[in-house]
Coordinates of C-alpha atoms and ligand atoms in Angstrom, one line a residue:
X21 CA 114.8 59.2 77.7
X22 CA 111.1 58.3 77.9
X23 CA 110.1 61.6 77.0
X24 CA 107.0 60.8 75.1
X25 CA 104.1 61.1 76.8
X26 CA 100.9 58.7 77.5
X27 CA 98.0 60.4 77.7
X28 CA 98.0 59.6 81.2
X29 CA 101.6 60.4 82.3
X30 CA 101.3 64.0 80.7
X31 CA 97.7 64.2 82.2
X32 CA 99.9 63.5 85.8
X33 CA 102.8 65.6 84.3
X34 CA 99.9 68.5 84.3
X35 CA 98.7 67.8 87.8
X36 CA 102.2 68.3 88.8
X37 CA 102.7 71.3 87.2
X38 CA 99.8 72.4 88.8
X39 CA 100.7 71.9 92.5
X40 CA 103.9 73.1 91.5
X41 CA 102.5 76.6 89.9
X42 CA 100.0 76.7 93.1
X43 CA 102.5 76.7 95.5
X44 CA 104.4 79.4 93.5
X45 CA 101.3 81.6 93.2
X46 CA 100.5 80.8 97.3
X47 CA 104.2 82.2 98.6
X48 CA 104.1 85.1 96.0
X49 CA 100.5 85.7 97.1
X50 CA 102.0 86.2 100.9
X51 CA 102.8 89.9 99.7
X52 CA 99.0 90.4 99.3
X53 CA 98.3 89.0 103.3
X54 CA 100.6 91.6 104.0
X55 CA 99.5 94.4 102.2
X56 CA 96.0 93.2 103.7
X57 CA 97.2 93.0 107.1
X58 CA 99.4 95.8 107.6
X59 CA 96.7 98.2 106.3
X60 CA 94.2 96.9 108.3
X61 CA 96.0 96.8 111.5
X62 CA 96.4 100.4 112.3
X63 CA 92.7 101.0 113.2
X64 CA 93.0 99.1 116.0
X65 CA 96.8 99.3 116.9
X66 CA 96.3 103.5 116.6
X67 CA 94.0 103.6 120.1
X68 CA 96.7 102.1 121.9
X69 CA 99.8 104.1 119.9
X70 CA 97.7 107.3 120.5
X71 CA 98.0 106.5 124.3
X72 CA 101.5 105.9 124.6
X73 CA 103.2 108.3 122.6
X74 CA 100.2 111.0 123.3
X75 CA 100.0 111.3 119.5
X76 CA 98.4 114.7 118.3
X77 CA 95.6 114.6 115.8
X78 CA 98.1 115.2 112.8
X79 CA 100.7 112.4 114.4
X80 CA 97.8 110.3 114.1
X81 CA 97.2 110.9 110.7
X82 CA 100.8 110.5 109.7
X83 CA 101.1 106.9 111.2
X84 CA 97.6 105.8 109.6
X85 CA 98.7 106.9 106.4
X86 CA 102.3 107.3 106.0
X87 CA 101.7 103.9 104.8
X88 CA 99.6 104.9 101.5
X89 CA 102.6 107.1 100.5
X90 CA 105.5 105.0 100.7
X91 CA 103.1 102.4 98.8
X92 CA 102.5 105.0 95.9
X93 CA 105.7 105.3 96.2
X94 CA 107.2 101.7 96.0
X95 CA 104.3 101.0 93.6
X96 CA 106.2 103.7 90.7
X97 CA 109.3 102.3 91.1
X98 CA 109.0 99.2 91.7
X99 CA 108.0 98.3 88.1
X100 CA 111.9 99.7 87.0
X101 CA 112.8 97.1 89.4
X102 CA 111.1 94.1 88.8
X103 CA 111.8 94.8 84.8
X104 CA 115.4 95.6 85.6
X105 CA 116.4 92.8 88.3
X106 CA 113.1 90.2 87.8
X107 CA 110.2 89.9 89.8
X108 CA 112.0 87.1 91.9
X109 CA 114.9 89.0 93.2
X110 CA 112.2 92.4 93.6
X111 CA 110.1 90.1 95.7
X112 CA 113.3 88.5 97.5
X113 CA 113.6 92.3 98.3
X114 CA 110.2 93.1 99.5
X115 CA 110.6 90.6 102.1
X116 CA 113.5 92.1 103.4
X117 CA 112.0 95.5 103.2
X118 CA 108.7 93.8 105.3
X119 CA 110.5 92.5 108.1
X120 CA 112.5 95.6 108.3
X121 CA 109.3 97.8 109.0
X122 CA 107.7 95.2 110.9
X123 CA 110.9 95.1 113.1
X124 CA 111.2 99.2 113.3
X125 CA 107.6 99.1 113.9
X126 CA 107.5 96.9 116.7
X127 CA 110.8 98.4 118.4
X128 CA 110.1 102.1 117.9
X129 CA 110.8 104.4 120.8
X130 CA 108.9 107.0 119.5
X131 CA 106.6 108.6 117.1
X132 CA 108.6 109.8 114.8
X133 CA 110.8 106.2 114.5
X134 CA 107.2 104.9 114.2
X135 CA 106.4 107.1 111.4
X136 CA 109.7 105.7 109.6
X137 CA 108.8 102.3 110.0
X138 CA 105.3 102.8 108.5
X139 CA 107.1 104.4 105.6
X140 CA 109.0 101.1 105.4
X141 CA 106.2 98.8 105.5
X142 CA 104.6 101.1 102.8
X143 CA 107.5 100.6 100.5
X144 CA 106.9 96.7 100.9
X145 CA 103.3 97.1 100.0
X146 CA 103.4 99.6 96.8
X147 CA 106.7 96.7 95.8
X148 CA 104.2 93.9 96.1
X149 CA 101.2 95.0 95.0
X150 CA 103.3 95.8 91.5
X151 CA 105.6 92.4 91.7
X152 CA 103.0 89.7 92.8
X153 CA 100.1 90.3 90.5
X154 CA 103.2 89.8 87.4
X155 CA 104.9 86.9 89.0
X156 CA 101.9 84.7 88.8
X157 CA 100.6 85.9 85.8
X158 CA 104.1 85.3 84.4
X159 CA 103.7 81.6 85.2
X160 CA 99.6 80.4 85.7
X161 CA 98.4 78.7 82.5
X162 CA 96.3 80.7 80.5
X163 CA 93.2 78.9 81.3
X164 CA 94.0 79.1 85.4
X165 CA 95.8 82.6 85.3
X166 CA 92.3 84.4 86.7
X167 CA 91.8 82.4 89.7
X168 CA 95.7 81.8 90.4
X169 CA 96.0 85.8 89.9
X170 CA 93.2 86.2 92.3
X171 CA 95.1 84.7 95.2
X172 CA 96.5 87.9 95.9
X173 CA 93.2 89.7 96.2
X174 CA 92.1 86.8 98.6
X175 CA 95.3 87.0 100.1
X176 CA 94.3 90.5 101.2
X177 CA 91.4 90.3 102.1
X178 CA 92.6 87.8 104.3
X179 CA 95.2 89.8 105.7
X180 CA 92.5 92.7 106.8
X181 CA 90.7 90.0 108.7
X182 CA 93.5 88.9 110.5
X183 CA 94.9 92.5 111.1
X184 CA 91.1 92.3 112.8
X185 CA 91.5 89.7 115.2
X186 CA 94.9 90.1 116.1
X187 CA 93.9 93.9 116.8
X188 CA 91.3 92.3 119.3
X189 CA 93.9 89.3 120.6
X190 CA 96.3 92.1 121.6
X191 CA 93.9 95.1 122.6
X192 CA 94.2 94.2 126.6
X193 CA 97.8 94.0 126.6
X194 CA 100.4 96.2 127.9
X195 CA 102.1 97.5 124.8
X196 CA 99.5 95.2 123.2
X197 CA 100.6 97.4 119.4
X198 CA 103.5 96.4 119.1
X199 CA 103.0 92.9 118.4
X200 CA 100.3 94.0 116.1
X201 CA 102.7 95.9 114.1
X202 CA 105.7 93.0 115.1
X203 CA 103.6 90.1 114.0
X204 CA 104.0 91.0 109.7
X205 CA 107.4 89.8 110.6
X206 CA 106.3 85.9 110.0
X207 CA 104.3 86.1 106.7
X208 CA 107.3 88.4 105.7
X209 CA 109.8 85.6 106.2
X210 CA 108.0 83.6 104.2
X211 CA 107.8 85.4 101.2
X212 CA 111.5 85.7 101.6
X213 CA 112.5 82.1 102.3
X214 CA 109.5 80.7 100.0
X215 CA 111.0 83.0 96.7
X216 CA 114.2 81.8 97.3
X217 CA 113.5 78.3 96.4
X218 CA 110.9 80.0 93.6
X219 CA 112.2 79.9 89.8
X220 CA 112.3 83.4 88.1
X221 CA 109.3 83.9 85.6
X222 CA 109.8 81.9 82.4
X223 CA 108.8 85.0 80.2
X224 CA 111.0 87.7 82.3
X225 CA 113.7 85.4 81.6
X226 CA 112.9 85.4 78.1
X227 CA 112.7 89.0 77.6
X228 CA 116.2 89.1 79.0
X229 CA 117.9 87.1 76.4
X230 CA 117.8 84.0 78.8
X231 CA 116.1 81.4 76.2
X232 CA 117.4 78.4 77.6
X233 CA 117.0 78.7 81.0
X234 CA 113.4 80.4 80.4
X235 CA 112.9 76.9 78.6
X236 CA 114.1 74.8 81.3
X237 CA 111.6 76.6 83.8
X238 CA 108.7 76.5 81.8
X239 CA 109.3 72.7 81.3
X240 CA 109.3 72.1 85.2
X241 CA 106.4 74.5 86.3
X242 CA 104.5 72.7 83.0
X243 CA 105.4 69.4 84.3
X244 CA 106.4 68.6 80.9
X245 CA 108.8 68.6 77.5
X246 CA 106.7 69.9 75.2
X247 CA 106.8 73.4 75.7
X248 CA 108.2 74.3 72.5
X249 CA 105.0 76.3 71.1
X250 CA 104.7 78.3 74.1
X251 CA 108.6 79.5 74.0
X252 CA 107.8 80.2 70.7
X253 CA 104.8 82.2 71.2
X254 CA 106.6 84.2 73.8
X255 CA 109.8 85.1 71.8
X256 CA 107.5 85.9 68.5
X257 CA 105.9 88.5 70.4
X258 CA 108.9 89.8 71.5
X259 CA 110.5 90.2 68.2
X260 CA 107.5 92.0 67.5
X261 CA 107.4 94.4 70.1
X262 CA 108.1 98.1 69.8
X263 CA 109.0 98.6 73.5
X264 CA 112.4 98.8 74.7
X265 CA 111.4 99.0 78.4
X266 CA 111.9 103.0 78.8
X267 CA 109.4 105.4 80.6
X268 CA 108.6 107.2 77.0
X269 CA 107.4 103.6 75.9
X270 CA 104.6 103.9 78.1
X271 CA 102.9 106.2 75.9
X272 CA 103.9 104.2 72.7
X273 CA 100.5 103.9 70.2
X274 CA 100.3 100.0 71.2
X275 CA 100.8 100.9 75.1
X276 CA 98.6 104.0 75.7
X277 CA 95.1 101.6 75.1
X278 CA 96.3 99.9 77.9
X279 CA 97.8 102.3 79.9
X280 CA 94.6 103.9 80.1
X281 CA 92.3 101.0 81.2
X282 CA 95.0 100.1 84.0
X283 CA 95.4 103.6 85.5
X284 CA 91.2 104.0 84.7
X285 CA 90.4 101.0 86.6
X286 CA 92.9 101.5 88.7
X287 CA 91.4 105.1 89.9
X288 CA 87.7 103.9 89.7
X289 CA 88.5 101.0 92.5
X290 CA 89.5 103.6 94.8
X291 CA 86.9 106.7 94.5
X292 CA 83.9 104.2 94.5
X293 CA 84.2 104.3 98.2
X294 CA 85.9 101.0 99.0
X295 CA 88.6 101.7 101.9
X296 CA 86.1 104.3 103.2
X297 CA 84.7 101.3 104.4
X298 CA 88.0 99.2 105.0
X299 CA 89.1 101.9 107.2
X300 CA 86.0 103.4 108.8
X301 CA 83.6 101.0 108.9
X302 CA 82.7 100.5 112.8
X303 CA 82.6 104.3 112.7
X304 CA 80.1 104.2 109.8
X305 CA 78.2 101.5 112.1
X306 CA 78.2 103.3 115.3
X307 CA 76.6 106.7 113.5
X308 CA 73.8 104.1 111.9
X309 CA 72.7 103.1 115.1
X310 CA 74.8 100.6 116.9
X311 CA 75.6 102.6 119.9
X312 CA 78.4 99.5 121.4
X313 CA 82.3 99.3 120.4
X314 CA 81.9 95.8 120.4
X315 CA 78.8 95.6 118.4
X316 CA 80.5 97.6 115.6
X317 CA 83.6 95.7 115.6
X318 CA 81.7 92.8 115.2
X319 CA 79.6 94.0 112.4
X320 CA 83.1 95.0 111.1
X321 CA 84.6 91.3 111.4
X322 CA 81.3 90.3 109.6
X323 CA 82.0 92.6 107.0
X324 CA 85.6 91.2 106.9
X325 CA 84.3 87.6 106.1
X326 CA 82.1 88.4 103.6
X327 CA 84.9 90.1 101.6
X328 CA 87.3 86.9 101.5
X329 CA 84.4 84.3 101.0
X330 CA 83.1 86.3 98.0
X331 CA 86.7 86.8 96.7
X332 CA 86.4 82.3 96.7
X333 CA 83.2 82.9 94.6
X334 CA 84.8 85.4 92.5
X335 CA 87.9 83.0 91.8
X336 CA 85.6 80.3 91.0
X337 CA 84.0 82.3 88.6
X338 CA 86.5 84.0 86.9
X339 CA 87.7 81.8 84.5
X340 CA 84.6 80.2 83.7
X341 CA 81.9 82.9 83.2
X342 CA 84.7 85.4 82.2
X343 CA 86.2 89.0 83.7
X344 CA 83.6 91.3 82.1
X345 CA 80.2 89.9 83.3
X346 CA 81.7 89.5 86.5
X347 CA 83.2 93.2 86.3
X348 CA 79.8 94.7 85.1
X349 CA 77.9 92.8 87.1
X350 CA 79.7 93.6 90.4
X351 CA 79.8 97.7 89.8
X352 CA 75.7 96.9 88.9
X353 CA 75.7 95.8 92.8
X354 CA 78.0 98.5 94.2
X355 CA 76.2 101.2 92.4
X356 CA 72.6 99.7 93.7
X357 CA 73.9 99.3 97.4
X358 CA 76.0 102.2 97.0
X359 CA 72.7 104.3 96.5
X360 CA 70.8 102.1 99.4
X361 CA 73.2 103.4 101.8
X362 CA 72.6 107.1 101.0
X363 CA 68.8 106.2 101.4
X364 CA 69.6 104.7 105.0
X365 CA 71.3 108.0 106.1
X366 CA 68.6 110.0 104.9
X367 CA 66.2 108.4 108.0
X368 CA 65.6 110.9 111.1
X369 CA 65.8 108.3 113.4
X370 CA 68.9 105.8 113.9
X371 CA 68.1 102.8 115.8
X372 CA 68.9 99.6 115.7
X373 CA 67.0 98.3 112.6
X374 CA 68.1 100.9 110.7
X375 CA 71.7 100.0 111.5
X376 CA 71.2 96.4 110.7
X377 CA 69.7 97.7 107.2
X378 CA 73.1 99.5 107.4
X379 CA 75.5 97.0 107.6
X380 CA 73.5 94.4 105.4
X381 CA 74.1 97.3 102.8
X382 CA 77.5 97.4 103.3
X383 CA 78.1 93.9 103.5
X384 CA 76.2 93.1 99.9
X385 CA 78.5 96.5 98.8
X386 CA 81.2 95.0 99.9
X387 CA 80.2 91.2 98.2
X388 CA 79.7 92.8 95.0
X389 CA 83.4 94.6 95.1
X390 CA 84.6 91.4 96.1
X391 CA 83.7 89.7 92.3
X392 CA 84.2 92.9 91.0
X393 CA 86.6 95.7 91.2
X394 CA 88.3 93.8 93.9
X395 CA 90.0 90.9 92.1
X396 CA 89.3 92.0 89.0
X397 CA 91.7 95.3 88.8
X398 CA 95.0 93.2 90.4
X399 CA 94.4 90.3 87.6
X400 CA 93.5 93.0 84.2
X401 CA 97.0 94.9 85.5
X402 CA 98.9 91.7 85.1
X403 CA 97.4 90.9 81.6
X404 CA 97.2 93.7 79.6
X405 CA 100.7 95.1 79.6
X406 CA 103.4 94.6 76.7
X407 CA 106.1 92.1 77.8
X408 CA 108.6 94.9 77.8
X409 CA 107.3 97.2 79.9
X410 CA 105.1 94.8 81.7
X411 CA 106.6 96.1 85.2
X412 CA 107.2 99.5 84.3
X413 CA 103.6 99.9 83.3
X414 CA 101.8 98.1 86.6
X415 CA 103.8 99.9 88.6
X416 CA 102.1 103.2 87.0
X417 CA 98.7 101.6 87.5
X418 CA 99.1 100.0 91.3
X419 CA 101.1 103.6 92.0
X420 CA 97.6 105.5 90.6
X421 CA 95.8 103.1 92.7
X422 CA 98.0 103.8 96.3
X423 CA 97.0 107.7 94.9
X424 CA 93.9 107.6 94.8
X425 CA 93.1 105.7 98.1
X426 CA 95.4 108.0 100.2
X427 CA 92.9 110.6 98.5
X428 CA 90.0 109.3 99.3
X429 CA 90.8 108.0 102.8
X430 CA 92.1 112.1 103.3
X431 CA 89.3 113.2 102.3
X432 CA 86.0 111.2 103.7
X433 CA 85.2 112.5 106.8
X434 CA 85.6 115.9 106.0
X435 CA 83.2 114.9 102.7
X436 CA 80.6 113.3 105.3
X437 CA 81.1 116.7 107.4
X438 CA 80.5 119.0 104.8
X439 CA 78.0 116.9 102.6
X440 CA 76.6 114.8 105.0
X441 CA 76.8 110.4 104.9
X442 CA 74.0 110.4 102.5
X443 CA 75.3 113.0 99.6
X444 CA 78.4 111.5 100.3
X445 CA 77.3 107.7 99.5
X446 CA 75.2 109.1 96.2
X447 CA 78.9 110.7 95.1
X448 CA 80.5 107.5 95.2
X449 CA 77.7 105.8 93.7
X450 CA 78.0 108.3 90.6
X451 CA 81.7 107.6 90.1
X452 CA 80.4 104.0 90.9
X453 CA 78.2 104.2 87.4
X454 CA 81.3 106.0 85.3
X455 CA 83.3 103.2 86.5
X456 CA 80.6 101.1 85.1
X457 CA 80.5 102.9 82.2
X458 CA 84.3 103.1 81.6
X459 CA 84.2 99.3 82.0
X460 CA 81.4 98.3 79.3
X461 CA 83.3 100.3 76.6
X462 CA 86.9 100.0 77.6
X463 CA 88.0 96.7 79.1
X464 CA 88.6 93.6 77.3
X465 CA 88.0 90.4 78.5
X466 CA 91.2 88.0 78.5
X467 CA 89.9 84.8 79.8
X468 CA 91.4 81.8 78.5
X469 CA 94.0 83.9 75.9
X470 CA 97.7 83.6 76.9
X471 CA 99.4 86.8 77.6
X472 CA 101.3 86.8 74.5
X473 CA 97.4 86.7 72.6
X474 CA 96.1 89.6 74.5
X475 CA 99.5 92.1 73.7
X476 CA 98.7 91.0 70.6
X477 CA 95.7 91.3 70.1
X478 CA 96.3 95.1 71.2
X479 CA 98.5 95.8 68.6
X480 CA 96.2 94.5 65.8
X481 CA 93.7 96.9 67.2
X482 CA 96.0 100.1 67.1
X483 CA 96.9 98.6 63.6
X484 CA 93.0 98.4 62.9
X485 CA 93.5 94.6 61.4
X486 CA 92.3 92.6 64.0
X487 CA 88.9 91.7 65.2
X488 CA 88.2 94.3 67.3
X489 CA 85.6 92.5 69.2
X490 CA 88.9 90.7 70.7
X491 CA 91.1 93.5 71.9
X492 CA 88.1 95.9 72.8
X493 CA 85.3 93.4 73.8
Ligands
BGC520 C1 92.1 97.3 97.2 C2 92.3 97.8 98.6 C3 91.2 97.3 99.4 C4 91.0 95.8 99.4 C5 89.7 95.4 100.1 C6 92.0 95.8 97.2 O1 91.8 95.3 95.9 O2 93.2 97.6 96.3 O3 92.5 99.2 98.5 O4 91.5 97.7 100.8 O5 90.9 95.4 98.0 O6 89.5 94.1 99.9

């Protein structure tokens, strides 16, 4: 009944389904403010743990980044999961695992319960850093999935700067750290409560035999009937895919192109150097010249800012001007500022303009991450993958990512020690230009093209018939 539609009822039946997908992508993108936040809030909850517990060097270490490993490790298998159960129920199940930490965290009665909680909150973070990027990109339009994608990468960068000023909120309290580490409860209840009223992704759905209920949700998250070609689109390319969803698949001819460029990019976000200055930033700012805590943790907050408002610009961008010239021209920045900052270190003398210098470096490093590596990694991971093994497959790229930063976060200040901040800048910058490098001749760019063009437009490559231009660039 009164299913045709005007041109101006289906242009409202789009605005609709736009809210509607907005929302969805918001809740889902909660995961992200928690990865942000709970990262970010052990520099500053760590002082105070350090105190109470009288936590030796290696304790300390083990808090801080207990965290990274039970990431990589929810990132791996939480692929299997979201492919086996759905990215709804996975994410229902991150929630649970969030508030869980948050609640050890917060109660612990001693280091070692501490460490256990950490390893909880780690598992959240590797399960929605490999769920959320696929649940939105599962149900954006083609032509919004960059910027809707993106709201997890602004999402974290959001959470960092909260993780900030709650860190200074609570610093003059007794027990102060545990409400740091107690507050991820809230934002963890609301992924929870917001994915149970959340639909299940129209194309997981699909892939499960589910046609008519897949149909049903892609009619109310379109706002309209007419949804016949996209079903279509979806369920063509699965009859065409190879993939059965197992580990081996992986490596199957039409998977391995992408496989690569996921785990690549993946690797090359982390060993440019970005959570070197996440992590260690007022410490990088004190030994440039600003002598003051304060000082350096507001530099830091600065720093902070500039991340999420050029994660806006990024989003604004993305679908417009593209993901490659964005991509390129972001690692351009980082390898330019990247160098800068080597240059900085190399003066005799630090004082106060030379740490200014300092953190204006960092911040325009930091802006061109932001529209670069930053955004750009989460939203490529949730594109590129065959339906099949879409989970199974971002879970191996987010689990090489949560790899490569516990790597590099081991192993900076022993790099500064034993090369010094300047040789140790120009080493990131070098891996800065083979990431640029691996971009220009790897990555494709996927604005615009539904999900269902871009697997197949990999398969035509591997098959040699298709444009290549498309698949490669
Ligand atoms: C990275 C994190 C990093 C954050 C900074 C994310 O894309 O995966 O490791 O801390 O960006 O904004």
């Amino acid at each position: 009944m009164g299913m045709k539609a005007t041109p101006a009822s289906s242009a409202a039946a789009e605005d609709v389904s736009t809210v509607f997908v907005v929302v969805a992508a918001v809740f889902a993108a909660v995961g992200g403010l928690l990865f942000g936040y709970d990262t970010g809030v052990i520099s500053g909850a760590l002082i105070f743990i350090k105190q109470d517990f009288g936590l030796s060097i290696f304790r300390q270490e083990l808090v801080v980044s207990v965290v990274l490993v039970g990431a990589t490790t929810g990132a791996l298998t939480g692929g299997r999961l979201s492919d086996r159960l759905g990215r709804r129920v996975t994410l229902i199940g991150t929630s649970v695992i969030f508030v869980a930490g948050a609640v050890v965290c917060a109660l612990a009665p001693s280091a070692t319960v501490l460490v256990v909680g950490r390893l909880i909150v780690g598992l959240g973070i590797g399960l929605a850093s490999t769920t959320v990027p696929v649940y939105i990109s599962e149900v954006s339009p083609a032509k919004a999935r960059g910027w809707q994608v993106s709201l997890f990468q602004l999402a974290i960068t959001i959470g960092i700067l909260a993780a900030y000023v709650v860190d200074y909120t609570f610093a003059e309290r007794t027990g102060g750290w545990r409400w740091m580490l107690g507050l991820a409860v809230v934002p963890g209840l609301i992924l929870g409560l917001g994915m149970l009223f959340l639909p299940e992704t129209p194309r997981w759905l699909a892939e499960r035999g589910r046609t008519d209920v897949a149909a049903r949700v892609l009619q109310r998250i379109r706002g309209t009937n007419q949804v016949q070609a996209e079903m279509q689109e979806i369920q063509t390319i699965l009859q065409q895919s190879e993939e059965r969803g197992r580990w081996s698949d992986l490596l199957s001819q039409s998977a391995r192109p992408a496989l690569v460029i996921g785990i690549g990019l993946a690797i090359f976000q982390q060993i440019t150097g970005i959570n070197t200055v996440i992590y260690y930033a007022p410490t990088i700012i004190q030994s440039a010249g600003i002598p003051s805590a304060s000082g350096a943790i507001l530099a830091t907050a600065g720093i902070g800012l500039v991340n999420v408002l050029m994660t806006v610009v990024a989003m604004w961008l993305i679908d417009r001007t593209g993901r490659r010239p964005l991509l390129l021209t972001g690692i351009a920045g980082m390898i330019f500022t990247l160098g800068a900052l080597g240059v900085v270190f190399t003066q005799p003398r630090h004082d106060s303009t030379i740490a200014w210098v300092a953190v204006i470096t960092i911040m325009l490093y930091i802006a061109s991450f932001a529209i670069s590596l930053g955004p750009i990694f989460w939203l490529l991971i949730s594109e590129i993958y065959p339906l099949k093994i879409r989970g199974l497959a971002e879970g191996m790229a987010a689990g090489s990512n949560w790899g490569s930063n516990f790597l590099v976060s081991l192993t900076f200040l022993t790099l500064v020690q034993a090369l010094g901040p300047s040789k140790t800048f120009w080493l990131y910058g070098v891996l800065a230009v083979a990431s640029w490098l691996f971009s220009y001749y790897f990555v494709p760019e996927t604005k615009g093209r539904t999900l269902e063009e871009i697997e197949q437009s990999f398969r035509m490559r591997r098959r040699g018939r298709g444009p290549q231009g498309q698949a490669t660039r």
